[in-house]
Coordinates of C-alpha atoms and ligand atoms in Angstrom, one line a residue:
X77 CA -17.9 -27.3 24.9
X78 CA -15.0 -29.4 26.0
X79 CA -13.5 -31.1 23.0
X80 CA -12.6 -35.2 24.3
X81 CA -9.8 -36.0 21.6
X82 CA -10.7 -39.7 20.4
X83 CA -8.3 -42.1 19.9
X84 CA -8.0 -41.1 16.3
X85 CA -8.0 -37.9 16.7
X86 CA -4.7 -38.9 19.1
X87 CA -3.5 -41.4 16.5
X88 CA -3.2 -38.2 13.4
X89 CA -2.0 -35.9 16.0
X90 CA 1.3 -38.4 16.7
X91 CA 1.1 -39.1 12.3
X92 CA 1.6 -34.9 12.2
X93 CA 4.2 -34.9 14.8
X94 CA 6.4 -37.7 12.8
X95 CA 5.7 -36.2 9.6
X96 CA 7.0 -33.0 11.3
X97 CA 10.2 -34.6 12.0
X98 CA 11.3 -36.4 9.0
X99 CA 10.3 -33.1 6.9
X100 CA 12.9 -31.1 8.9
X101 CA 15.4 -33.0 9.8
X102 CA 14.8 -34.6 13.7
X103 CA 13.7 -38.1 13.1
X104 CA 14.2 -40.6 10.1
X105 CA 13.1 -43.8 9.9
X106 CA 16.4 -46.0 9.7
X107 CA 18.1 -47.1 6.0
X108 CA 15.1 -45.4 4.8
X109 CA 16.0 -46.2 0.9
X110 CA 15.4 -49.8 1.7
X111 CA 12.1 -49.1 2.9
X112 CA 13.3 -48.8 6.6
X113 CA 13.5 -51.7 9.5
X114 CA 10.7 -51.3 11.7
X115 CA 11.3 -49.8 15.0
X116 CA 14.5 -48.5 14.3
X117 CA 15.1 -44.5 13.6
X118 CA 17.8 -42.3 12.7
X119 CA 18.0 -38.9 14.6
X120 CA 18.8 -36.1 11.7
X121 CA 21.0 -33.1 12.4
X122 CA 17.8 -31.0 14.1
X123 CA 17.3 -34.7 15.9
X124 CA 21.3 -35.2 17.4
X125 CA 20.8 -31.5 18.7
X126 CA 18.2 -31.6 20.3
X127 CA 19.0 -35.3 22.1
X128 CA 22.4 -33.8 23.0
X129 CA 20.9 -31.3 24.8
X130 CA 18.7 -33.4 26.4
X131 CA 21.8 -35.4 27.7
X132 CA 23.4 -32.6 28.6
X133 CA 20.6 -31.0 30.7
X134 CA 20.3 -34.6 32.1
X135 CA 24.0 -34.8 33.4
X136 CA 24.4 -31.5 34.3
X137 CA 21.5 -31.7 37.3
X138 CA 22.2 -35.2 38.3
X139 CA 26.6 -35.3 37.4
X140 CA 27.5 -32.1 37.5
X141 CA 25.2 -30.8 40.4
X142 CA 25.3 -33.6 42.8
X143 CA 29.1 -33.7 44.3
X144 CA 28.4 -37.7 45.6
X145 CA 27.4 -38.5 41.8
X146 CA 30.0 -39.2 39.3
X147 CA 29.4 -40.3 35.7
X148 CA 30.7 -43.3 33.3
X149 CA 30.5 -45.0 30.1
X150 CA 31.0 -48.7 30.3
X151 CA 31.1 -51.0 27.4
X152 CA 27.8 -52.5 25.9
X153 CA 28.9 -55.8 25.7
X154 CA 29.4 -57.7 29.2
X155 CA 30.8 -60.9 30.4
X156 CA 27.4 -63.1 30.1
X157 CA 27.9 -64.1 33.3
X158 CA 26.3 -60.7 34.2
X159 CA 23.4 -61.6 32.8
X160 CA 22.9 -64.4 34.8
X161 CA 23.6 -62.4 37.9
X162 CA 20.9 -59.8 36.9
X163 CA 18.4 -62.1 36.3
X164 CA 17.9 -61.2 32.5
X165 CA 19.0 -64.5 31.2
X166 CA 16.2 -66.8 33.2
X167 CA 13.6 -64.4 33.0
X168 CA 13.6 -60.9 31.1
X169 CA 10.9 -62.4 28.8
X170 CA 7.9 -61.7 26.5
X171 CA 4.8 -64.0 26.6
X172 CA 4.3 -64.1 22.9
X173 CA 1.6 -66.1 20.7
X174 CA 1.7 -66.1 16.5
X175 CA -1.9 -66.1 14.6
X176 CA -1.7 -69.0 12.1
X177 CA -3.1 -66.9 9.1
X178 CA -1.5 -64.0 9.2
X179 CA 1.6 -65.6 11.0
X180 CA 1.9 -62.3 12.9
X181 CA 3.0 -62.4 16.3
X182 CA 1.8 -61.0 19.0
X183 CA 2.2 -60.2 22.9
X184 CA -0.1 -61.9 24.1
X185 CA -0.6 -59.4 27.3
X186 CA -0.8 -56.3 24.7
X187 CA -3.7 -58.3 23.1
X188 CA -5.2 -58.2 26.4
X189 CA -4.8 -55.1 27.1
X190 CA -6.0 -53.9 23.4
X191 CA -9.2 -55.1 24.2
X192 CA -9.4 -53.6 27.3
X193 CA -8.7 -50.8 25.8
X194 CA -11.6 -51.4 23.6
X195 CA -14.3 -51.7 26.2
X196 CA -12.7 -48.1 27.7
X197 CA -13.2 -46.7 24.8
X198 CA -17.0 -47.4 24.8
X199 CA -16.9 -46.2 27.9
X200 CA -15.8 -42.6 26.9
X201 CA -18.2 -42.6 24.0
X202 CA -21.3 -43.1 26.1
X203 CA -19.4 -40.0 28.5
X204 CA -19.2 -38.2 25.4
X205 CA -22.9 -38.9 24.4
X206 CA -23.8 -37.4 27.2
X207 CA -22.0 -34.7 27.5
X208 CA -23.4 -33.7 24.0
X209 CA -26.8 -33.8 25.0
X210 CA -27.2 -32.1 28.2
X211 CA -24.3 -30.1 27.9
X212 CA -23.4 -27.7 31.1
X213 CA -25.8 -29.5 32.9
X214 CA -24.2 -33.1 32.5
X215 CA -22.0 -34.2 36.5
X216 CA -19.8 -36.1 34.3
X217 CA -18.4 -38.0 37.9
X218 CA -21.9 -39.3 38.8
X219 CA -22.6 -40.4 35.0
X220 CA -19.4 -42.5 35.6
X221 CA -20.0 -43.5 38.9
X222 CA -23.6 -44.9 38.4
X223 CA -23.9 -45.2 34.9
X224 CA -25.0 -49.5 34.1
X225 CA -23.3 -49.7 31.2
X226 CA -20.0 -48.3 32.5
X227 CA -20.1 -50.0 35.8
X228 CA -20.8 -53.6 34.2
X229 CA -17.8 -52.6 31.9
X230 CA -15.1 -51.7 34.7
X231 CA -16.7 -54.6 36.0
X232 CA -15.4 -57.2 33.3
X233 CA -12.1 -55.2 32.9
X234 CA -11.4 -55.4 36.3
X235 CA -12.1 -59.4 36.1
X236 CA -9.7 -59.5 32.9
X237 CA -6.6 -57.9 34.5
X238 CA -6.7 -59.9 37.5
X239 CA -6.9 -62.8 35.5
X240 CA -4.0 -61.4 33.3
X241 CA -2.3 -60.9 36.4
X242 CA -2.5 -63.8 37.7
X243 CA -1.4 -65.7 34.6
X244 CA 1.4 -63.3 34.1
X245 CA 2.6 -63.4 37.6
X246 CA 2.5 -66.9 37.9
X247 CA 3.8 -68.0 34.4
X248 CA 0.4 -69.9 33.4
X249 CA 0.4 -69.5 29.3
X250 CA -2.0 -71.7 28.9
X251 CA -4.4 -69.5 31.2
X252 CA -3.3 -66.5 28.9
X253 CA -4.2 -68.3 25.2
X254 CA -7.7 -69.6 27.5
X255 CA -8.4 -65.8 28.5
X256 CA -7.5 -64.7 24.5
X257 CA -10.3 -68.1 23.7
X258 CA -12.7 -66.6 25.9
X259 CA -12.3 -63.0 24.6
X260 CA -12.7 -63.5 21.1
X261 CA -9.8 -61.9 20.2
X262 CA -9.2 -61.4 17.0
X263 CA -5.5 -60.6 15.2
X264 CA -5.9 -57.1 13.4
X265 CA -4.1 -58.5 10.0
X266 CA -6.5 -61.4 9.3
X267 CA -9.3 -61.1 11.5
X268 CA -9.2 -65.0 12.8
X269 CA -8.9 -66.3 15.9
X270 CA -6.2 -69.1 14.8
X271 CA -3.6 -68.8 17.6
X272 CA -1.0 -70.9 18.5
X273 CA -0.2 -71.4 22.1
X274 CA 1.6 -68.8 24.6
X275 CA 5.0 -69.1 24.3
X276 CA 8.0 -67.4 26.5
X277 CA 10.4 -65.5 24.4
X278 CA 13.3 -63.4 25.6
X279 CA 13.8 -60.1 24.7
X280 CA 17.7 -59.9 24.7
X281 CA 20.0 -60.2 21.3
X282 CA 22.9 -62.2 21.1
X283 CA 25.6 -62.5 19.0
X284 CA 28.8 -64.3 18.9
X285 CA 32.4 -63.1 20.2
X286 CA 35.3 -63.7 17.6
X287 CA 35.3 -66.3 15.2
X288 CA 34.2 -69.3 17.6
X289 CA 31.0 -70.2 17.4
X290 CA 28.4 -72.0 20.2
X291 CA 26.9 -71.6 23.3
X292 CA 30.6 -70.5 25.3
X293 CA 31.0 -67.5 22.6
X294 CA 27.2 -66.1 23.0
X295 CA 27.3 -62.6 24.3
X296 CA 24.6 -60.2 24.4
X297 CA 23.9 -56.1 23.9
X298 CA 23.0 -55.1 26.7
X299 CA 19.1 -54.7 27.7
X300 CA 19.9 -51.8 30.4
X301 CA 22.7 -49.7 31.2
X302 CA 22.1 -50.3 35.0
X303 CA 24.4 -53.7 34.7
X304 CA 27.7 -51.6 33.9
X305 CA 27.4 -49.5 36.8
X306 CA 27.0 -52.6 39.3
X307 CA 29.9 -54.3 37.5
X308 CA 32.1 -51.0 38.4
X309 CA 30.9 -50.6 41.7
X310 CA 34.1 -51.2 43.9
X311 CA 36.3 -49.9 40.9
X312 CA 34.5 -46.4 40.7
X313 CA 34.0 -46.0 44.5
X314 CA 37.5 -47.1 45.6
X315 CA 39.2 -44.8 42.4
X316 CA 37.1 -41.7 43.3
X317 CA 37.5 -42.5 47.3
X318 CA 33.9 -42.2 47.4
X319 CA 31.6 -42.0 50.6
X320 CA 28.1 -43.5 50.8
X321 CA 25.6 -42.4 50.0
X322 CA 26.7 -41.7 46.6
X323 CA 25.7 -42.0 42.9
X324 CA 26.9 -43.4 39.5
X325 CA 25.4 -42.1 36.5
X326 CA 25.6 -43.3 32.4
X327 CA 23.9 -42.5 29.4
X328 CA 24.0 -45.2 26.8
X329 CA 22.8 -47.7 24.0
X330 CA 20.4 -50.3 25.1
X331 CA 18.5 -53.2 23.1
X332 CA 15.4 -55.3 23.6
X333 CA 14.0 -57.5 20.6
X334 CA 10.6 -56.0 21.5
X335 CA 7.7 -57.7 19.6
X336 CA 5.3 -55.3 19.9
X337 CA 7.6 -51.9 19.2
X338 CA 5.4 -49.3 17.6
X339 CA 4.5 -46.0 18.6
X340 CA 6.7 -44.2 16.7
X341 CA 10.5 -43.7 19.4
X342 CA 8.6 -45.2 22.2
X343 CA 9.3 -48.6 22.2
X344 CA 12.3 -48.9 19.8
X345 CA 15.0 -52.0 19.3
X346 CA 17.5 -49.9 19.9
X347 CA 17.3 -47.4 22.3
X348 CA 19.0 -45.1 24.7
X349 CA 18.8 -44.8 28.5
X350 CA 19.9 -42.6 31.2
X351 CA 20.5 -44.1 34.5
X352 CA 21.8 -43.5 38.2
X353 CA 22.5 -45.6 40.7
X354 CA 22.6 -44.4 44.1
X355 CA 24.1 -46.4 46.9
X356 CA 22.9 -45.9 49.9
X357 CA 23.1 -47.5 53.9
X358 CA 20.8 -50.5 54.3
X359 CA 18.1 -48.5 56.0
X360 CA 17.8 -45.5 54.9
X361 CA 16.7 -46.5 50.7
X362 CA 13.1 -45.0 51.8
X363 CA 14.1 -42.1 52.8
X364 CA 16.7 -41.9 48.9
X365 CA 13.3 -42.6 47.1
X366 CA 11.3 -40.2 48.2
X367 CA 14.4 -37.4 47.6
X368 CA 14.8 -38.9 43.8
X369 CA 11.1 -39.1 43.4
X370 CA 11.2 -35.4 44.0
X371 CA 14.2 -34.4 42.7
X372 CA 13.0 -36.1 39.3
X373 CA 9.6 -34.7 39.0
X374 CA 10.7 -31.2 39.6
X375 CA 13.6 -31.9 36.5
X376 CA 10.7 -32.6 34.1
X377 CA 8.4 -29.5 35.6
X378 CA 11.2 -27.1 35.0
X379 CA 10.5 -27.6 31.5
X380 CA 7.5 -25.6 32.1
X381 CA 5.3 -28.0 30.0
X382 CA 1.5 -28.0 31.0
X383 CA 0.3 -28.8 34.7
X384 CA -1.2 -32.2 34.5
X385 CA 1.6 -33.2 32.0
X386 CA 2.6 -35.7 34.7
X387 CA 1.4 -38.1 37.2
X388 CA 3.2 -40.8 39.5
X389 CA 2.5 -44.8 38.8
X390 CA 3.1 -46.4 41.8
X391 CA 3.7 -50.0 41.5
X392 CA 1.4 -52.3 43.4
X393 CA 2.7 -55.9 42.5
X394 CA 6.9 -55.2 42.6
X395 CA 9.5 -57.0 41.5
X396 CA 10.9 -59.7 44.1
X397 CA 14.0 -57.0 44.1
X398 CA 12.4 -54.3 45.0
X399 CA 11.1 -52.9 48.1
X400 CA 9.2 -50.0 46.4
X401 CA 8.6 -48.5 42.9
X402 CA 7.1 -45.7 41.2
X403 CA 7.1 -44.7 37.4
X404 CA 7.0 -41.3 36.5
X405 CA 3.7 -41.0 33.5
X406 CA 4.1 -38.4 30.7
X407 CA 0.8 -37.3 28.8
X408 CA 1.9 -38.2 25.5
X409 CA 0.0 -38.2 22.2
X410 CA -1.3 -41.9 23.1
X411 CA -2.2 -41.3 26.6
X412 CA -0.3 -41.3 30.0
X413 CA 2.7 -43.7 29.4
X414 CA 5.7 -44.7 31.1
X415 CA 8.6 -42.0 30.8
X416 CA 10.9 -42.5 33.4
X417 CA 11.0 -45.4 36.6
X418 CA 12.2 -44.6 40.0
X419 CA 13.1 -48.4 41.6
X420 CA 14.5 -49.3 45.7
X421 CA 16.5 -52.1 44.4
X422 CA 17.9 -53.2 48.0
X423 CA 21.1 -54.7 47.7
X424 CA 19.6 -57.6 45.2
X425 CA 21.8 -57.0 42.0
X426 CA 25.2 -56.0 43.7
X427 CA 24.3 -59.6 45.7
X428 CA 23.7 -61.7 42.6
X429 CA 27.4 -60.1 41.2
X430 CA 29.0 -60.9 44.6
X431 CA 27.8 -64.3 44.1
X432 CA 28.4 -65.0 40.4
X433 CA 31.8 -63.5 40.4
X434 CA 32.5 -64.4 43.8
X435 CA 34.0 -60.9 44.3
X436 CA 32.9 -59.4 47.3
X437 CA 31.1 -55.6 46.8
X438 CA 31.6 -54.7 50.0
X439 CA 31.6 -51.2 51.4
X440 CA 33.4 -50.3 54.7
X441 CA 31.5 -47.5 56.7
X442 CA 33.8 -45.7 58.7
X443 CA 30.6 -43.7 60.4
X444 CA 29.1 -47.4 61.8
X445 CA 32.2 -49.4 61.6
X446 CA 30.6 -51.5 59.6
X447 CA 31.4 -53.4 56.2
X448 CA 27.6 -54.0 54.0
X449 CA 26.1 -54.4 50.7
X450 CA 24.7 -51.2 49.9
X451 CA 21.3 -51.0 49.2
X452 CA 20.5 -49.0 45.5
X453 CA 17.9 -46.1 44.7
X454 CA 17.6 -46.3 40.9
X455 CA 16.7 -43.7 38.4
X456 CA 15.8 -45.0 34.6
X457 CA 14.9 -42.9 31.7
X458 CA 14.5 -43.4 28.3
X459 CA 16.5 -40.7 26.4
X460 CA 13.9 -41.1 23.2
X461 CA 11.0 -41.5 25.3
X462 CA 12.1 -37.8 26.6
X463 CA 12.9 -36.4 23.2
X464 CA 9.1 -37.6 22.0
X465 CA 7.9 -35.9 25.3
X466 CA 9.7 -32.4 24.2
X467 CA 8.5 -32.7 20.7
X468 CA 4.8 -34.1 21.5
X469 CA 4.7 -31.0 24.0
X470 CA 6.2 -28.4 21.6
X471 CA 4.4 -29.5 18.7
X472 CA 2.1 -26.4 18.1
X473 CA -0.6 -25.5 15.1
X474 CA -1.7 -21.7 15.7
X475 CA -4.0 -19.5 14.2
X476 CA -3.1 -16.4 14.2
X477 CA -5.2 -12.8 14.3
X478 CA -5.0 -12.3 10.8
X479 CA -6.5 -15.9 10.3
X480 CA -3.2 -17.1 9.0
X481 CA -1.7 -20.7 10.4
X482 CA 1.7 -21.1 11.8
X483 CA 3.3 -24.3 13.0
X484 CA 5.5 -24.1 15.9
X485 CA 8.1 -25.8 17.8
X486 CA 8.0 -24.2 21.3
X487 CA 11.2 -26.0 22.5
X488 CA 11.9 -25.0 26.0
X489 CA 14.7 -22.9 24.9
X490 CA 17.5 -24.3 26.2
X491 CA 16.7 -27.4 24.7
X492 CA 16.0 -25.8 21.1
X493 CA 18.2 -27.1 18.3
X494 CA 19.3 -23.9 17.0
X495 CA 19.2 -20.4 19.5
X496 CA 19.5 -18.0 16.5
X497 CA 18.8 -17.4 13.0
X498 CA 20.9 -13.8 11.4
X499 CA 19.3 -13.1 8.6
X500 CA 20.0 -11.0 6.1
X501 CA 17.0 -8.4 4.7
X502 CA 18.2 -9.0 0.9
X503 CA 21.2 -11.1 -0.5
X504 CA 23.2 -7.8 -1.3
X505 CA 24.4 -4.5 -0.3
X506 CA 26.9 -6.0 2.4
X507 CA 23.9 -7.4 4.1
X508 CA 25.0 -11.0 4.2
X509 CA 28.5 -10.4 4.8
X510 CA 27.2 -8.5 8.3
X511 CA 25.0 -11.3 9.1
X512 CA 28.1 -14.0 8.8
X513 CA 30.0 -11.2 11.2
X514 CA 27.4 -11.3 13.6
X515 CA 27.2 -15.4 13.4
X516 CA 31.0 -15.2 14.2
X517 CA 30.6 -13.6 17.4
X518 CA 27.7 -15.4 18.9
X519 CA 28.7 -18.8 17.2
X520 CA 31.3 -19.7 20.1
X521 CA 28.5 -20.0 22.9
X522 CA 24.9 -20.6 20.9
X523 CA 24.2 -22.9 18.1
X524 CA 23.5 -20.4 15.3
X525 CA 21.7 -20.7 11.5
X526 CA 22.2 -18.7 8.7
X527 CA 19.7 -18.2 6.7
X528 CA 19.1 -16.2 3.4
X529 CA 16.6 -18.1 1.2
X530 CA 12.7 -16.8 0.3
X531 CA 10.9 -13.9 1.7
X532 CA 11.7 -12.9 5.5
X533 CA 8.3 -14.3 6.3
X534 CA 8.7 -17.0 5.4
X535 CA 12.1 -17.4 6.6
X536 CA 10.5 -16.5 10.2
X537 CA 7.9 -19.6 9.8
X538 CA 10.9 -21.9 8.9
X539 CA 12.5 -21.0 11.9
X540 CA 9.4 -21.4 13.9
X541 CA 8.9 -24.8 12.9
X542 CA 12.5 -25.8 13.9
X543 CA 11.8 -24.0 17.4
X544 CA 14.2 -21.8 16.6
X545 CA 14.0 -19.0 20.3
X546 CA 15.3 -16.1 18.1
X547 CA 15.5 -14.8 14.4
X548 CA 18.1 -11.5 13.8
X549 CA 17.7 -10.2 11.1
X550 CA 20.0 -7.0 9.4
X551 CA 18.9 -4.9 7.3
X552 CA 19.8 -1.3 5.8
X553 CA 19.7 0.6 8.9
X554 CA 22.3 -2.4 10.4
X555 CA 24.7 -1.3 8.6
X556 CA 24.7 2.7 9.8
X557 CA 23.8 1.6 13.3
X558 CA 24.9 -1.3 14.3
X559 CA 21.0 -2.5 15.4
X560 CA 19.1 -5.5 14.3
X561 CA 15.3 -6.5 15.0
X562 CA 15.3 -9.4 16.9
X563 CA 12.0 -11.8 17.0
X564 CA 11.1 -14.1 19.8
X565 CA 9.8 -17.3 18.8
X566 CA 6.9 -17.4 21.2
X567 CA 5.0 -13.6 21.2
X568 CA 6.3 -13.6 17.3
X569 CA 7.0 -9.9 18.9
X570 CA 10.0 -7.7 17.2
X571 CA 12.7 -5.1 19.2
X572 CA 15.4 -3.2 17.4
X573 CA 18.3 -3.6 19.6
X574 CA 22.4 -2.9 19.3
X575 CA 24.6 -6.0 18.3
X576 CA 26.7 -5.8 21.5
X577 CA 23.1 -6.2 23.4
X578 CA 22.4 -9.5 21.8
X579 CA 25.0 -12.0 23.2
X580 CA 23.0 -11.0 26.9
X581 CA 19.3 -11.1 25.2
X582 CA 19.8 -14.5 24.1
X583 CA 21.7 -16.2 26.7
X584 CA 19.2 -14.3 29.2
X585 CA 16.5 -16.9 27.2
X586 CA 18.5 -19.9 26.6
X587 CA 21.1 -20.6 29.2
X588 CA 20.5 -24.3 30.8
X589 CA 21.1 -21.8 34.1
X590 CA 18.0 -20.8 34.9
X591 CA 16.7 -24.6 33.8
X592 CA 19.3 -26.3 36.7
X593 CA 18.4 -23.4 39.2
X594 CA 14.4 -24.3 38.8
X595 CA 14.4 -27.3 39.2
X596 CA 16.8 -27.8 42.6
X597 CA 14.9 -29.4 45.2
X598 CA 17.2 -29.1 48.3
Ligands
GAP277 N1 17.4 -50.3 34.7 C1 16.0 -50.3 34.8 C2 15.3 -50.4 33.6 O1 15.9 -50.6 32.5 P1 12.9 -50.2 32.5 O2 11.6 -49.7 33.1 O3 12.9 -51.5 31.7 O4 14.0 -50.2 33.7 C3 13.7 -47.8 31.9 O5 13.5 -49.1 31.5 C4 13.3 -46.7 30.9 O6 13.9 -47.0 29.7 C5 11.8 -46.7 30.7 O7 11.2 -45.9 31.7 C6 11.7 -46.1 29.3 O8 11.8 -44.7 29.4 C7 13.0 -46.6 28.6 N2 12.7 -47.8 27.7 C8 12.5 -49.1 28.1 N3 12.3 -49.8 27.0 C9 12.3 -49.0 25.9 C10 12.1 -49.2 24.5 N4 11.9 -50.4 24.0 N5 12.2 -48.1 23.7 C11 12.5 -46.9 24.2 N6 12.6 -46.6 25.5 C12 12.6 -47.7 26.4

């Protein structure tokens, strides 16, 4: 019988994978010896690997494969006049409300949609109910579909989002606190309903530049890389004689003050994005999206994670700068969430610059004889949204046919921290000085690990754990020769091969290569 995970069954399976990565080495919970600050992590030294190649997989298929994309690295701080321009300063906010006990606070829409989530969940019980008593026989789409007690609940959800909506749309916070009233919600610390009223909050930080302090010296971090590539429009295009359409790419630091950040490196403080903006002729932005809404997808399915891993979120209500926008949903421990967004920006934020800065951004096409705005197709991930997506995915606890366990890290392999332990049999007879030899050789093109500690088996399981494609190991017979037994992370099968045939076997399994060619969509 199909096994529906239950939330908690969702919430230990994401408590195992961050226990996984603080015991070997990926993710740390930040200046951990003074008991941490919340939504803020370290990445360890199996952590800065793996987000490295992550970049680099990144940059390679959208910089280094694209010949009308080119990549920068602007500065974090801006000018705050260009976050006026963008819109941030006015209106990148949080509707927020504090509980009087517990003097917690609170989104107020993620209260909302807690309790919505709530009344789902009773939803999937009474679908589990039933598919517990009449087993094979139960037509789990009709249950759903005529079921009283599920219809009147997608009923009342349906009547609290487009309340919610409606009062998030249309800034009513006094509508929001009425619909928390009406709900009963409760805060999950003290269990009252003492709540103050709804209040904006925005989600930038500032600080201050130099020594002068008051409103003219307030700058901010930035909340999104996107701003830095508007800014350097005309500088990039005119220094790289660039013809539309064309792209600018950048992977760097971004901050929001989130309220709500939990979920382990899903919603963090600080965080880090990876963003291209491609500037096209007014007119033809549709025709952009659909090619990066496919190009994108097919980057995350050459990853060869499970079918279904994905699904597209098209965005009903958009934003008043947007002409059409699609999120791209990952199946993570918690359920589908938002991984990356795919946004038709029209020419709204090059616009707001022109007229802020009174610059113009102004592109002459020689095709049209024509001088326009370009119009921008925007793609926006979240660099530790991704790496959560490769480890959530990986994250493997087998049994094996002997009825022993093994926990595994199936890495796509040219992701995978490491490519290859060489390990010596024993820590004598010349073994480890042939290991280090081999190491030497293979160390200019693969990340390597030696390792010499505890019994080979359990030197295999270490590697296994760190995703680790291949363990060498040289023994006795290495040394008269020249062959080791190599072990692939995935079968756990072994092959004695010569030396000079492992430089091919590995890169055969790692190289990003075969990743880039996969995933090309024209
Ligand atoms: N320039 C467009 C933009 O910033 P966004 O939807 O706000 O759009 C883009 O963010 C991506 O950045 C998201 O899809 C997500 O992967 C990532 N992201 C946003 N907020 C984040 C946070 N607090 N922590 C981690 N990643 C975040």
């Amino acid at each position: 019988m199909l096994k529906i995970p239950t939330m908690s069954a969702q919430e230990d399976n994401l408590k195992d994978i961050i226990g996984h990565a603080k015991e070997y080495g990926f993710v740390f919970p930040s200046s951990e010896i003074y008991d941490g600050l919340s939504a803020t992590y370290d990445y360890g030294q199996l952590g800065a690997e793996l987000k490295n190649n992550i970049k680099t997989y990144w940059w390679k298929a959208m910089v280094h494969m694209h010949e009308n994309i080119v990549g920068i690295d602007a500065a974090i701080f801006m000018e705050p006049t260009t976050w006026k321009a963008s819109g941030h300063v006015d209106a990148f906010n949080d509707p927020l409300i504090d509980n009087k006990d517990s003097k917690k606070r609170y989104r107020a829409d993620v209260l909302i949609e807690d309790h919505i989530e709530k009344i789902n969940q009773k939803n999937e019980k009474d679908v589990a109910k039933g598919k517990k008593r009449f087993g094979d026989d139960f037509d789990e789409k009709q249950f759903r579909e005529t079921n009283p007690n599920i219809l009147r609940r997608l009923k009342e959800i349906k009547a609290i989002e487009s309340r919610m909506k409606d009062a998030l749309d249309n800034e009513k916070l006094d509508d929001l606190k009425a619909l928390i009233d009406e709900l009963g919600i409760v805060c999950p610390v003290s269990g009252s309903k003492n709540w103050t009223e709804v209040k904006q909050f925005n989600l930038m930080f500032a600080t201050e530049l130099g020594s002068v302090s008051g409103e003219s010296a307030k700058i901010y971090l930035r909340p999104e890389t996107a701003q830095g590539i508007f800014v350097n429009f005309l500088n990039v295009q005119k220094s790289g004689r660039l013809k539309i359409p064309f792209g600018i790419a950048q992977i760097g630091k971004a901050f929001r003050n989130e309220i709500v950040a939990r979920q382990f490196i899903f919603r963090m403080r600080e965080f880090e994005q990876m963003e291209m903006q491609f500037f096209v002729r007014p007119g033809e932005e549709m025709k952009w999206y659909e090619y990066w809404k496919d190009f994108r997808i097919n980057w995350h399915k050459a990853l060869g994670f499970e079918e279904g891993s994905y699904r597209f979120h098209d965005h009903i209500k958009l934003a008043h700068y947007a002409n059409a926008a699609a999120d791209i949903e990952f199946k993570f421990p918690m359920g589908f969430k938002e991984l990356e967004g795919i946004h038709s920006r029209t020419d709204f934020d090059l616009k707001q610059h022109e007229e802020y800065s009174g610059k113009k951004l102004r592109y002459f096409d020689p095709e049209i004889n024509e001088s326009y705005v370009p119009y921008v197709v925007e793609t926006s991930i979240g660099l530790d949204r991704m790496f959560l997506a490769v480890l959530s995915e990986s994250y493997k606890e087998e049994t094996l046919e002997d009825g022993s366990t093994r926990t595994v890290l199936s890495i796509p392999p040219a992701l995978a921290p490491y490519k290859v332990a060489v390990m010596p049999l024993t820590k004598k007879d010349g073994l480890p000085e042939k290991a280090r030899e081999i190491i030497d050789e293979l160390k200019i093109d693969f990340n390597c690990q030696y390792d010499e500690k505890d019994s080979i088996g359990k030197r295999y399981r270490r590697q296994d754990a760190i995703g680790t494609p291949y363990a060498v190991t040289v023994d006795h017979q290495t040394l008269e020769d020249n062959t080791v037994t190599i072990r692939d992370r995935d079968t756990m099968e072994q092959e004695r091969v010569a030396i000079s045939a492992l430089h091919k076997i590995i890169d055969n399994k790692v190289s990003m290569r075969k990743l880039l060619m996969k995933e090309k969509v024209v």
